[in-house]
JSON list of C-alpha atoms and ligand atoms in Angstrom, two decimals:
[
{"chain": "A", "resi": 1, "resn": "MET", "atom": "CA", "xyz": [-229.06, 123.32, -220.38]},
{"chain": "A", "resi": 2, "resn": "PRO", "atom": "CA", "xyz": [-227.86, 126.33, -218.36]},
{"chain": "A", "resi": 3, "resn": "ASP", "atom": "CA", "xyz": [-230.61, 128.47, -216.82]},
{"chain": "A", "resi": 4, "resn": "THR", "atom": "CA", "xyz": [-230.42, 131.82, -218.61]},
{"chain": "A", "resi": 5, "resn": "ARG", "atom": "CA", "xyz": [-233.43, 133.39, -216.91]},
{"chain": "A", "resi": 6, "resn": "GLN", "atom": "CA", "xyz": [-232.62, 136.67, -215.25]},
{"chain": "A", "resi": 7, "resn": "ARG", "atom": "CA", "xyz": [-233.43, 137.20, -211.59]},
{"chain": "A", "resi": 8, "resn": "GLY", "atom": "CA", "xyz": [-236.51, 139.37, -210.97]},
{"chain": "A", "resi": 9, "resn": "ARG", "atom": "CA", "xyz": [-236.45, 142.67, -209.12]},
{"chain": "A", "resi": 10, "resn": "PHE", "atom": "CA", "xyz": [-237.93, 143.40, -205.69]},
{"chain": "A", "resi": 11, "resn": "ILE", "atom": "CA", "xyz": [-239.75, 146.73, -205.30]},
{"chain": "A", "resi": 12, "resn": "THR", "atom": "CA", "xyz": [-241.32, 147.86, -202.03]},
{"chain": "A", "resi": 13, "resn": "LEU", "atom": "CA", "xyz": [-243.82, 150.63, -201.29]},
{"chain": "A", "resi": 14, "resn": "GLU", "atom": "CA", "xyz": [-243.66, 152.54, -198.02]},
{"chain": "A", "resi": 15, "resn": "GLY", "atom": "CA", "xyz": [-245.06, 155.60, -196.27]},
{"chain": "A", "resi": 16, "resn": "ILE", "atom": "CA", "xyz": [-247.23, 156.58, -193.31]},
{"chain": "A", "resi": 17, "resn": "ASP", "atom": "CA", "xyz": [-250.85, 155.37, -193.25]},
{"chain": "A", "resi": 18, "resn": "GLY", "atom": "CA", "xyz": [-252.92, 157.44, -195.66]},
{"chain": "A", "resi": 19, "resn": "ALA", "atom": "CA", "xyz": [-249.93, 158.39, -197.84]},
{"chain": "A", "resi": 20, "resn": "GLY", "atom": "CA", "xyz": [-251.64, 156.87, -200.90]},
{"chain": "A", "resi": 21, "resn": "LYS", "atom": "CA", "xyz": [-249.32, 153.99, -201.84]},
{"chain": "A", "resi": 22, "resn": "SER", "atom": "CA", "xyz": [-252.21, 151.60, -202.59]},
{"chain": "A", "resi": 23, "resn": "THR", "atom": "CA", "xyz": [-253.66, 154.07, -205.13]},
{"chain": "A", "resi": 24, "resn": "HIS", "atom": "CA", "xyz": [-250.65, 153.57, -207.39]},
{"chain": "A", "resi": 25, "resn": "LEU", "atom": "CA", "xyz": [-250.24, 149.80, -207.09]},
{"chain": "A", "resi": 26, "resn": "PRO", "atom": "CA", "xyz": [-252.50, 148.75, -210.04]},
{"chain": "A", "resi": 27, "resn": "TRP", "atom": "CA", "xyz": [-250.82, 151.31, -212.30]},
{"chain": "A", "resi": 28, "resn": "LEU", "atom": "CA", "xyz": [-247.35, 150.16, -211.24]},
{"chain": "A", "resi": 29, "resn": "LYS", "atom": "CA", "xyz": [-248.25, 146.53, -211.97]},
{"chain": "A", "resi": 30, "resn": "LYS", "atom": "CA", "xyz": [-249.59, 147.39, -215.43]},
{"chain": "A", "resi": 31, "resn": "THR", "atom": "CA", "xyz": [-246.54, 149.50, -216.24]},
{"chain": "A", "resi": 32, "resn": "LEU", "atom": "CA", "xyz": [-244.09, 146.75, -215.26]},
{"chain": "A", "resi": 33, "resn": "GLU", "atom": "CA", "xyz": [-246.08, 144.12, -217.18]},
{"chain": "A", "resi": 34, "resn": "ARG", "atom": "CA", "xyz": [-245.94, 146.14, -220.38]},
{"chain": "A", "resi": 35, "resn": "ASP", "atom": "CA", "xyz": [-242.84, 144.41, -221.78]},
{"chain": "A", "resi": 36, "resn": "GLY", "atom": "CA", "xyz": [-244.17, 140.94, -220.99]},
{"chain": "A", "resi": 37, "resn": "ARG", "atom": "CA", "xyz": [-242.66, 140.85, -217.54]},
{"chain": "A", "resi": 38, "resn": "CYS", "atom": "CA", "xyz": [-244.23, 138.56, -214.94]},
{"chain": "A", "resi": 39, "resn": "VAL", "atom": "CA", "xyz": [-245.24, 140.70, -211.93]},
{"chain": "A", "resi": 40, "resn": "TRP", "atom": "CA", "xyz": [-246.50, 139.53, -208.53]},
{"chain": "A", "resi": 41, "resn": "ILE", "atom": "CA", "xyz": [-248.14, 141.86, -206.00]},
{"chain": "A", "resi": 42, "resn": "THR", "atom": "CA", "xyz": [-248.00, 141.09, -202.30]},
{"chain": "A", "resi": 43, "resn": "ARG", "atom": "CA", "xyz": [-248.09, 142.81, -198.92]},
{"chain": "A", "resi": 44, "resn": "GLU", "atom": "CA", "xyz": [-246.67, 142.79, -195.40]},
{"chain": "A", "resi": 45, "resn": "PRO", "atom": "CA", "xyz": [-247.43, 141.80, -192.83]},
{"chain": "A", "resi": 46, "resn": "GLY", "atom": "CA", "xyz": [-248.96, 138.93, -194.82]},
{"chain": "A", "resi": 47, "resn": "GLY", "atom": "CA", "xyz": [-248.29, 137.29, -198.17]},
{"chain": "A", "resi": 48, "resn": "THR", "atom": "CA", "xyz": [-248.60, 133.67, -196.93]},
{"chain": "A", "resi": 49, "resn": "PRO", "atom": "CA", "xyz": [-251.39, 131.87, -195.03]},
{"chain": "A", "resi": 50, "resn": "LEU", "atom": "CA", "xyz": [-249.37, 132.07, -191.79]},
{"chain": "A", "resi": 51, "resn": "GLY", "atom": "CA", "xyz": [-248.35, 135.66, -192.52]},
{"chain": "A", "resi": 52, "resn": "GLU", "atom": "CA", "xyz": [-251.99, 136.67, -192.96]},
{"chain": "A", "resi": 53, "resn": "ARG", "atom": "CA", "xyz": [-252.87, 135.11, -189.59]},
{"chain": "A", "resi": 54, "resn": "LEU", "atom": "CA", "xyz": [-249.97, 136.98, -188.00]},
{"chain": "A", "resi": 55, "resn": "ARG", "atom": "CA", "xyz": [-251.24, 140.15, -189.72]},
{"chain": "A", "resi": 56, "resn": "THR", "atom": "CA", "xyz": [-254.62, 139.80, -188.01]},
{"chain": "A", "resi": 57, "resn": "MET", "atom": "CA", "xyz": [-252.88, 139.52, -184.62]},
{"chain": "A", "resi": 58, "resn": "LEU", "atom": "CA", "xyz": [-250.43, 142.34, -185.35]},
{"chain": "A", "resi": 59, "resn": "LEU", "atom": "CA", "xyz": [-253.10, 144.78, -186.52]},
{"chain": "A", "resi": 60, "resn": "HIS", "atom": "CA", "xyz": [-255.66, 144.06, -183.81]},
{"chain": "A", "resi": 61, "resn": "GLU", "atom": "CA", "xyz": [-254.08, 142.68, -180.63]},
{"chain": "A", "resi": 62, "resn": "PRO", "atom": "CA", "xyz": [-252.13, 144.69, -178.09]},
{"chain": "A", "resi": 63, "resn": "MET", "atom": "CA", "xyz": [-248.52, 143.50, -177.61]},
{"chain": "A", "resi": 64, "resn": "THR", "atom": "CA", "xyz": [-245.16, 144.97, -176.68]},
{"chain": "A", "resi": 65, "resn": "PRO", "atom": "CA", "xyz": [-243.23, 146.80, -179.42]},
{"chain": "A", "resi": 66, "resn": "VAL", "atom": "CA", "xyz": [-240.41, 144.20, -179.43]},
{"chain": "A", "resi": 67, "resn": "THR", "atom": "CA", "xyz": [-242.98, 141.40, -179.78]},
{"chain": "A", "resi": 68, "resn": "GLU", "atom": "CA", "xyz": [-244.43, 143.31, -182.72]},
{"chain": "A", "resi": 69, "resn": "ALA", "atom": "CA", "xyz": [-240.99, 143.50, -184.35]},
{"chain": "A", "resi": 70, "resn": "LEU", "atom": "CA", "xyz": [-240.35, 139.78, -183.73]},
{"chain": "A", "resi": 71, "resn": "LEU", "atom": "CA", "xyz": [-243.67, 138.77, -185.28]},
{"chain": "A", "resi": 72, "resn": "MET", "atom": "CA", "xyz": [-243.13, 141.09, -188.26]},
{"chain": "A", "resi": 73, "resn": "PHE", "atom": "CA", "xyz": [-239.84, 139.32, -188.96]},
{"chain": "A", "resi": 74, "resn": "ALA", "atom": "CA", "xyz": [-241.35, 135.87, -188.41]},
{"chain": "A", "resi": 75, "resn": "ALA", "atom": "CA", "xyz": [-244.00, 136.67, -191.02]},
{"chain": "A", "resi": 76, "resn": "ARG", "atom": "CA", "xyz": [-241.34, 138.18, -193.28]},
{"chain": "A", "resi": 77, "resn": "ARG", "atom": "CA", "xyz": [-239.04, 135.15, -193.19]},
{"chain": "A", "resi": 78, "resn": "GLU", "atom": "CA", "xyz": [-241.99, 132.91, -194.08]},
{"chain": "A", "resi": 79, "resn": "HIS", "atom": "CA", "xyz": [-242.93, 135.28, -196.91]},
{"chain": "A", "resi": 80, "resn": "CYS", "atom": "CA", "xyz": [-239.38, 135.40, -198.29]},
{"chain": "A", "resi": 81, "resn": "GLU", "atom": "CA", "xyz": [-238.59, 131.72, -198.06]},
{"chain": "A", "resi": 82, "resn": "ARG", "atom": "CA", "xyz": [-241.90, 130.41, -199.38]},
{"chain": "A", "resi": 83, "resn": "GLU", "atom": "CA", "xyz": [-242.84, 133.06, -201.94]},
{"chain": "A", "resi": 84, "resn": "ILE", "atom": "CA", "xyz": [-240.47, 135.95, -202.59]},
{"chain": "A", "resi": 85, "resn": "TRP", "atom": "CA", "xyz": [-237.10, 134.23, -203.07]},
{"chain": "A", "resi": 86, "resn": "PRO", "atom": "CA", "xyz": [-238.36, 131.39, -205.32]},
{"chain": "A", "resi": 87, "resn": "ARG", "atom": "CA", "xyz": [-240.29, 133.85, -207.51]},
{"chain": "A", "resi": 88, "resn": "LEU", "atom": "CA", "xyz": [-237.32, 136.23, -207.88]},
{"chain": "A", "resi": 89, "resn": "ASP", "atom": "CA", "xyz": [-235.18, 133.25, -208.88]},
{"chain": "A", "resi": 90, "resn": "GLU", "atom": "CA", "xyz": [-237.74, 132.40, -211.59]},
{"chain": "A", "resi": 91, "resn": "GLY", "atom": "CA", "xyz": [-237.46, 135.93, -212.99]},
{"chain": "A", "resi": 92, "resn": "THR", "atom": "CA", "xyz": [-240.69, 137.36, -211.54]},
{"chain": "A", "resi": 93, "resn": "TRP", "atom": "CA", "xyz": [-240.72, 141.02, -210.52]},
{"chain": "A", "resi": 94, "resn": "ILE", "atom": "CA", "xyz": [-242.34, 141.57, -207.14]},
{"chain": "A", "resi": 95, "resn": "VAL", "atom": "CA", "xyz": [-244.06, 144.65, -205.76]},
{"chain": "A", "resi": 96, "resn": "CYS", "atom": "CA", "xyz": [-244.55, 144.42, -202.00]},
{"chain": "A", "resi": 97, "resn": "ASP", "atom": "CA", "xyz": [-246.79, 146.81, -200.06]},
{"chain": "A", "resi": 98, "resn": "ARG", "atom": "CA", "xyz": [-244.43, 147.47, -197.08]},
{"chain": "A", "resi": 99, "resn": "PHE", "atom": "CA", "xyz": [-241.33, 145.52, -196.00]},
{"chain": "A", "resi": 100, "resn": "THR", "atom": "CA", "xyz": [-238.44, 145.90, -193.51]},
{"chain": "A", "resi": 101, "resn": "ASP", "atom": "CA", "xyz": [-238.32, 149.70, -193.75]},
{"chain": "A", "resi": 102, "resn": "ALA", "atom": "CA", "xyz": [-241.80, 149.70, -192.16]},
{"chain": "A", "resi": 103, "resn": "THR", "atom": "CA", "xyz": [-240.43, 147.86, -189.11]},
{"chain": "A", "resi": 104, "resn": "PHE", "atom": "CA", "xyz": [-237.65, 150.46, -188.74]},
{"chain": "A", "resi": 105, "resn": "ALA", "atom": "CA", "xyz": [-240.20, 153.27, -189.16]},
{"chain": "A", "resi": 106, "resn": "TYR", "atom": "CA", "xyz": [-243.17, 151.94, -187.10]},
{"chain": "A", "resi": 107, "resn": "GLN", "atom": "CA", "xyz": [-241.63, 149.71, -184.41]},
{"chain": "A", "resi": 108, "resn": "GLY", "atom": "CA", "xyz": [-238.35, 151.71, -184.35]},
{"chain": "A", "resi": 109, "resn": "GLY", "atom": "CA", "xyz": [-239.31, 155.35, -184.99]},
{"chain": "A", "resi": 110, "resn": "GLY", "atom": "CA", "xyz": [-242.92, 155.05, -183.83]},
{"chain": "A", "resi": 111, "resn": "HIS", "atom": "CA", "xyz": [-242.67, 152.70, -180.85]},
{"chain": "A", "resi": 112, "resn": "GLY", "atom": "CA", "xyz": [-239.05, 153.19, -179.79]},
{"chain": "A", "resi": 113, "resn": "VAL", "atom": "CA", "xyz": [-237.55, 149.74, -180.41]},
{"chain": "A", "resi": 114, "resn": "PRO", "atom": "CA", "xyz": [-233.78, 150.36, -180.68]},
{"chain": "A", "resi": 115, "resn": "LEU", "atom": "CA", "xyz": [-232.69, 150.43, -184.31]},
{"chain": "A", "resi": 116, "resn": "GLU", "atom": "CA", "xyz": [-229.78, 148.06, -183.50]},
{"chain": "A", "resi": 117, "resn": "THR", "atom": "CA", "xyz": [-232.31, 145.49, -182.27]},
{"chain": "A", "resi": 118, "resn": "ILE", "atom": "CA", "xyz": [-234.24, 145.74, -185.54]},
{"chain": "A", "resi": 119, "resn": "ALA", "atom": "CA", "xyz": [-231.02, 145.58, -187.57]},
{"chain": "A", "resi": 120, "resn": "ALA", "atom": "CA", "xyz": [-230.02, 142.41, -185.68]},
{"chain": "A", "resi": 121, "resn": "LEU", "atom": "CA", "xyz": [-233.44, 140.83, -186.35]},
{"chain": "A", "resi": 122, "resn": "GLU", "atom": "CA", "xyz": [-233.16, 141.81, -190.00]},
{"chain": "A", "resi": 123, "resn": "ARG", "atom": "CA", "xyz": [-229.77, 140.15, -190.29]},
{"chain": "A", "resi": 124, "resn": "ALA", "atom": "CA", "xyz": [-230.96, 136.97, -188.52]},
{"chain": "A", "resi": 125, "resn": "ALA", "atom": "CA", "xyz": [-234.17, 136.69, -190.55]},
{"chain": "A", "resi": 126, "resn": "LEU", "atom": "CA", "xyz": [-233.03, 137.82, -194.00]},
{"chain": "A", "resi": 127, "resn": "GLY", "atom": "CA", "xyz": [-229.22, 137.85, -194.14]},
{"chain": "A", "resi": 128, "resn": "ASP", "atom": "CA", "xyz": [-228.36, 140.66, -196.53]},
{"chain": "A", "resi": 129, "resn": "PHE", "atom": "CA", "xyz": [-231.52, 140.38, -198.63]},
{"chain": "A", "resi": 130, "resn": "GLY", "atom": "CA", "xyz": [-233.37, 143.64, -199.27]},
{"chain": "A", "resi": 131, "resn": "PRO", "atom": "CA", "xyz": [-235.37, 145.53, -201.89]},
{"chain": "A", "resi": 132, "resn": "ASP", "atom": "CA", "xyz": [-233.80, 146.69, -205.18]},
{"chain": "A", "resi": 133, "resn": "LEU", "atom": "CA", "xyz": [-235.99, 149.79, -205.07]},
{"chain": "A", "resi": 134, "resn": "THR", "atom": "CA", "xyz": [-238.17, 151.34, -202.37]},
{"chain": "A", "resi": 135, "resn": "LEU", "atom": "CA", "xyz": [-240.73, 154.03, -203.16]},
{"chain": "A", "resi": 136, "resn": "VAL", "atom": "CA", "xyz": [-241.51, 156.15, -200.10]},
{"chain": "A", "resi": 137, "resn": "PHE", "atom": "CA", "xyz": [-244.84, 157.95, -200.52]},
{"chain": "A", "resi": 138, "resn": "ASP", "atom": "CA", "xyz": [-244.46, 161.05, -198.42]},
{"chain": "A", "resi": 139, "resn": "VAL", "atom": "CA", "xyz": [-247.20, 163.33, -197.08]},
{"chain": "A", "resi": 140, "resn": "PRO", "atom": "CA", "xyz": [-247.40, 165.57, -194.01]},
{"chain": "A", "resi": 141, "resn": "VAL", "atom": "CA", "xyz": [-249.06, 163.78, -191.08]},
{"chain": "A", "resi": 142, "resn": "GLU", "atom": "CA", "xyz": [-252.26, 165.89, -191.30]},
{"chain": "A", "resi": 143, "resn": "VAL", "atom": "CA", "xyz": [-252.74, 164.93, -194.96]},
{"chain": "A", "resi": 144, "resn": "GLY", "atom": "CA", "xyz": [-252.36, 161.23, -194.10]},
{"chain": "A", "resi": 145, "resn": "ARG", "atom": "CA", "xyz": [-254.86, 161.60, -191.24]},
{"chain": "A", "resi": 146, "resn": "GLU", "atom": "CA", "xyz": [-257.40, 163.27, -193.53]},
{"chain": "A", "resi": 147, "resn": "ARG", "atom": "CA", "xyz": [-257.08, 160.54, -196.15]},
{"chain": "A", "resi": 148, "resn": "LEU", "atom": "CA", "xyz": [-257.63, 157.88, -193.48]},
{"chain": "A", "resi": 149, "resn": "ALA", "atom": "CA", "xyz": [-260.82, 159.50, -192.22]},
{"chain": "A", "resi": 150, "resn": "ASP", "atom": "CA", "xyz": [-262.96, 157.81, -194.85]},
{"chain": "A", "resi": 151, "resn": "GLY", "atom": "CA", "xyz": [-265.39, 156.15, -192.48]},
{"chain": "A", "resi": 152, "resn": "ARG", "atom": "CA", "xyz": [-263.92, 152.62, -192.37]},
{"chain": "A", "resi": 153, "resn": "THR", "atom": "CA", "xyz": [-262.84, 150.97, -189.12]},
{"chain": "A", "resi": 154, "resn": "LEU", "atom": "CA", "xyz": [-259.24, 151.82, -188.34]},
{"chain": "A", "resi": 155, "resn": "ASP", "atom": "CA", "xyz": [-256.70, 149.18, -187.23]},
{"chain": "A", "resi": 156, "resn": "LYS", "atom": "CA", "xyz": [-254.41, 149.43, -184.19]},
{"chain": "A", "resi": 157, "resn": "PHE", "atom": "CA", "xyz": [-251.70, 151.43, -185.99]},
{"chain": "A", "resi": 158, "resn": "GLU", "atom": "CA", "xyz": [-254.12, 153.73, -187.78]},
{"chain": "A", "resi": 159, "resn": "ARG", "atom": "CA", "xyz": [-255.65, 154.72, -184.41]},
{"chain": "A", "resi": 160, "resn": "GLU", "atom": "CA", "xyz": [-252.30, 156.08, -183.16]},
{"chain": "A", "resi": 161, "resn": "GLN", "atom": "CA", "xyz": [-251.92, 159.82, -182.47]},
{"chain": "A", "resi": 162, "resn": "GLY", "atom": "CA", "xyz": [-250.36, 162.40, -184.77]},
{"chain": "A", "resi": 163, "resn": "GLU", "atom": "CA", "xyz": [-247.03, 162.44, -182.87]},
{"chain": "A", "resi": 164, "resn": "PHE", "atom": "CA", "xyz": [-246.63, 158.72, -183.55]},
{"chain": "A", "resi": 165, "resn": "PHE", "atom": "CA", "xyz": [-246.98, 159.29, -187.32]},
{"chain": "A", "resi": 166, "resn": "ALA", "atom": "CA", "xyz": [-244.64, 162.27, -187.18]},
{"chain": "A", "resi": 167, "resn": "ARG", "atom": "CA", "xyz": [-241.97, 159.94, -185.73]},
{"chain": "A", "resi": 168, "resn": "VAL", "atom": "CA", "xyz": [-242.74, 157.24, -188.32]},
{"chain": "A", "resi": 169, "resn": "ARG", "atom": "CA", "xyz": [-242.50, 159.77, -191.15]},
{"chain": "A", "resi": 170, "resn": "GLU", "atom": "CA", "xyz": [-239.21, 161.15, -189.84]},
{"chain": "A", "resi": 171, "resn": "ALA", "atom": "CA", "xyz": [-237.79, 157.61, -189.54]},
{"chain": "A", "resi": 172, "resn": "TYR", "atom": "CA", "xyz": [-238.67, 156.90, -193.18]},
{"chain": "A", "resi": 173, "resn": "LEU", "atom": "CA", "xyz": [-237.13, 160.18, -194.36]},
{"chain": "A", "resi": 174, "resn": "ARG", "atom": "CA", "xyz": [-233.98, 159.60, -192.31]},
{"chain": "A", "resi": 175, "resn": "ARG", "atom": "CA", "xyz": [-233.54, 156.13, -193.80]},
{"chain": "A", "resi": 176, "resn": "ALA", "atom": "CA", "xyz": [-234.16, 157.52, -197.29]},
{"chain": "A", "resi": 177, "resn": "ARG", "atom": "CA", "xyz": [-231.49, 160.19, -196.80]},
{"chain": "A", "resi": 178, "resn": "ALA", "atom": "CA", "xyz": [-229.00, 157.53, -195.71]},
{"chain": "A", "resi": 179, "resn": "ASP", "atom": "CA", "xyz": [-229.77, 155.24, -198.67]},
{"chain": "A", "resi": 180, "resn": "SER", "atom": "CA", "xyz": [-230.90, 157.54, -201.45]},
{"chain": "A", "resi": 181, "resn": "ARG", "atom": "CA", "xyz": [-229.94, 155.15, -204.26]},
{"chain": "A", "resi": 182, "resn": "ARG", "atom": "CA", "xyz": [-232.42, 152.50, -203.15]},
{"chain": "A", "resi": 183, "resn": "MET", "atom": "CA", "xyz": [-235.06, 154.65, -201.43]},
{"chain": "A", "resi": 184, "resn": "ARG", "atom": "CA", "xyz": [-236.83, 157.28, -203.53]},
{"chain": "A", "resi": 185, "resn": "VAL", "atom": "CA", "xyz": [-239.09, 159.77, -201.79]},
{"chain": "A", "resi": 186, "resn": "ILE", "atom": "CA", "xyz": [-242.21, 160.70, -203.76]},
{"chain": "A", "resi": 187, "resn": "ASP", "atom": "CA", "xyz": [-244.14, 163.86, -202.90]},
{"chain": "A", "resi": 188, "resn": "SER", "atom": "CA", "xyz": [-247.55, 162.24, -202.52]},
{"chain": "A", "resi": 189, "resn": "THR", "atom": "CA", "xyz": [-249.39, 165.54, -201.95]},
{"chain": "A", "resi": 190, "resn": "LEU", "atom": "CA", "xyz": [-249.17, 166.03, -205.74]},
{"chain": "A", "resi": 191, "resn": "SER", "atom": "CA", "xyz": [-252.00, 164.93, -208.04]},
{"chain": "A", "resi": 192, "resn": "PRO", "atom": "CA", "xyz": [-252.13, 161.21, -208.90]},
{"chain": "A", "resi": 193, "resn": "ALA", "atom": "CA", "xyz": [-251.06, 162.08, -212.47]},
{"chain": "A", "resi": 194, "resn": "ALA", "atom": "CA", "xyz": [-248.01, 164.04, -211.27]},
{"chain": "A", "resi": 195, "resn": "VAL", "atom": "CA", "xyz": [-247.06, 161.23, -208.85]},
{"chain": "A", "resi": 196, "resn": "ARG", "atom": "CA", "xyz": [-247.36, 158.72, -211.70]},
{"chain": "A", "resi": 197, "resn": "SER", "atom": "CA", "xyz": [-245.06, 160.66, -213.99]},
{"chain": "A", "resi": 198, "resn": "GLU", "atom": "CA", "xyz": [-242.45, 160.76, -211.21]},
{"chain": "A", "resi": 199, "resn": "LEU", "atom": "CA", "xyz": [-242.93, 157.02, -210.65]},
{"chain": "A", "resi": 200, "resn": "ALA", "atom": "CA", "xyz": [-242.67, 156.33, -214.38]},
{"chain": "A", "resi": 201, "resn": "ALA", "atom": "CA", "xyz": [-239.21, 157.94, -214.55]},
{"chain": "A", "resi": 202, "resn": "ILE", "atom": "CA", "xyz": [-237.93, 156.00, -211.53]},
{"chain": "A", "resi": 203, "resn": "VAL", "atom": "CA", "xyz": [-239.31, 152.67, -212.70]},
{"chain": "A", "resi": 204, "resn": "GLU", "atom": "CA", "xyz": [-237.99, 153.19, -216.22]},
{"chain": "A", "resi": 205, "resn": "ALA", "atom": "CA", "xyz": [-234.50, 153.72, -214.80]},
{"chain": "A", "resi": 206, "resn": "LEU", "atom": "CA", "xyz": [-234.73, 150.42, -212.87]},
{"chain": "A", "resi": 207, "resn": "VAL", "atom": "CA", "xyz": [-236.01, 148.56, -215.95]},
{"chain": "A", "resi": 208, "resn": "LYS", "atom": "CA", "xyz": [-233.13, 149.95, -218.03]},
{"chain": "A", "resi": 209, "resn": "GLU", "atom": "CA", "xyz": [-230.57, 149.03, -215.39]},
{"chain": "A", "resi": 210, "resn": "ALA", "atom": "CA", "xyz": [-232.01, 145.49, -215.17]},
{"chain": "A", "resi": 211, "resn": "ALA", "atom": "CA", "xyz": [-231.67, 145.09, -218.94]},
{"chain": "A", "resi": 212, "resn": "LEU", "atom": "CA", "xyz": [-227.92, 145.83, -218.91]},
{"chain": "B", "resi": 1, "resn": "TYD", "atom": "P1", "xyz": [-251.22, 148.96, -194.42]},
{"chain": "B", "resi": 1, "resn": "TYD", "atom": "O1", "xyz": [-250.08, 148.48, -195.22]},
{"chain": "B", "resi": 1, "resn": "TYD", "atom": "O2", "xyz": [-251.36, 150.43, -194.28]},
{"chain": "B", "resi": 1, "resn": "TYD", "atom": "O3", "xyz": [-252.49, 148.25, -195.01]},
{"chain": "B", "resi": 1, "resn": "TYD", "atom": "P2", "xyz": [-253.94, 148.89, -195.25]},
{"chain": "B", "resi": 1, "resn": "TYD", "atom": "O4", "xyz": [-253.70, 149.82, -196.41]},
{"chain": "B", "resi": 1, "resn": "TYD", "atom": "O5", "xyz": [-254.72, 147.65, -195.58]},
{"chain": "B", "resi": 1, "resn": "TYD", "atom": "O6", "xyz": [-254.34, 149.55, -193.97]},
{"chain": "B", "resi": 1, "resn": "TYD", "atom": "O7", "xyz": [-251.31, 148.33, -192.94]},
{"chain": "B", "resi": 1, "resn": "TYD", "atom": "C1", "xyz": [-250.34, 147.66, -192.33]},
{"chain": "B", "resi": 1, "resn": "TYD", "atom": "C2", "xyz": [-250.03, 148.30, -191.00]},
{"chain": "B", "resi": 1, "resn": "TYD", "atom": "O8", "xyz": [-248.98, 147.57, -190.39]},
{"chain": "B", "resi": 1, "resn": "TYD", "atom": "C3", "xyz": [-249.56, 149.74, -191.13]},
{"chain": "B", "resi": 1, "resn": "TYD", "atom": "O9", "xyz": [-250.25, 150.55, -190.20]},
{"chain": "B", "resi": 1, "resn": "TYD", "atom": "C4", "xyz": [-248.11, 149.69, -190.73]},
{"chain": "B", "resi": 1, "resn": "TYD", "atom": "C5", "xyz": [-247.98, 148.44, -189.93]},
{"chain": "B", "resi": 1, "resn": "TYD", "atom": "N1", "xyz": [-246.66, 147.78, -190.07]},
{"chain": "B", "resi": 1, "resn": "TYD", "atom": "C6", "xyz": [-245.75, 147.90, -189.04]},
{"chain": "B", "resi": 1, "resn": "TYD", "atom": "O10", "xyz": [-246.02, 148.54, -188.02]},
{"chain": "B", "resi": 1, "resn": "TYD", "atom": "N2", "xyz": [-244.52, 147.29, -189.16]},
{"chain": "B", "resi": 1, "resn": "TYD", "atom": "C7", "xyz": [-244.17, 146.56, -190.27]},
{"chain": "B", "resi": 1, "resn": "TYD", "atom": "O11", "xyz": [-243.05, 146.00, -190.34]},
{"chain": "B", "resi": 1, "resn": "TYD", "atom": "C8", "xyz": [-245.14, 146.43, -191.32]},
{"chain": "B", "resi": 1, "resn": "TYD", "atom": "C9", "xyz": [-244.82, 145.64, -192.55]},
{"chain": "B", "resi": 1, "resn": "TYD", "atom": "C10", "xyz": [-246.37, 147.08, -191.18]}
]
């Protein structure tokens, strides 16, 4: 019998640390599940046993920026091949907390790895695979810093200075301007309810498009 299942969709969440993307994840999952859709939530770096071990190294051990980019893509390939691609083929919708745009923003914008180097790694690791939709939660750097100052221990990236996050934010916004169909910038200084109504409209459009 021919397989009539439709491929799932791949949605990624991005933004500087403290932008509030995690706040909206449970709501996004519930919203997508409403019509009986199977939804899987994951994160990067991470998402597989090896990826989670790489995450611990990446978030806590000093290393050169290019090494960081290489390990991000090693974890990402593992994540895609073992988990993401098979699930999309089965029709599952996936929401991933950060993906390749984070490498362009953090290792590229933040740490100065040439964007051509990252693009070459992307091509080698993933071919032309990428998200169907990317939600960029945007806040000014000071707002992100305030939201991070909640008393917990900060990781290596979260301890960076304000200028680092200003470069990361700018890199996200530049990428979003260049690819505005896929990347949607959300003003995350708004109330959670206002952010959700913006998200609802964007997600509804993707769901409709997928049903065509
Ligand atoms: P984050 O997603 O913010 O998780 P948490 O909410 O648990 O702190 O943390 C992941 C960190 O990894 C974040 O500071 C950004 C960084 N990162 C990169 O530098 N490059 C990447 O490619 C990815 C996926 C993440």
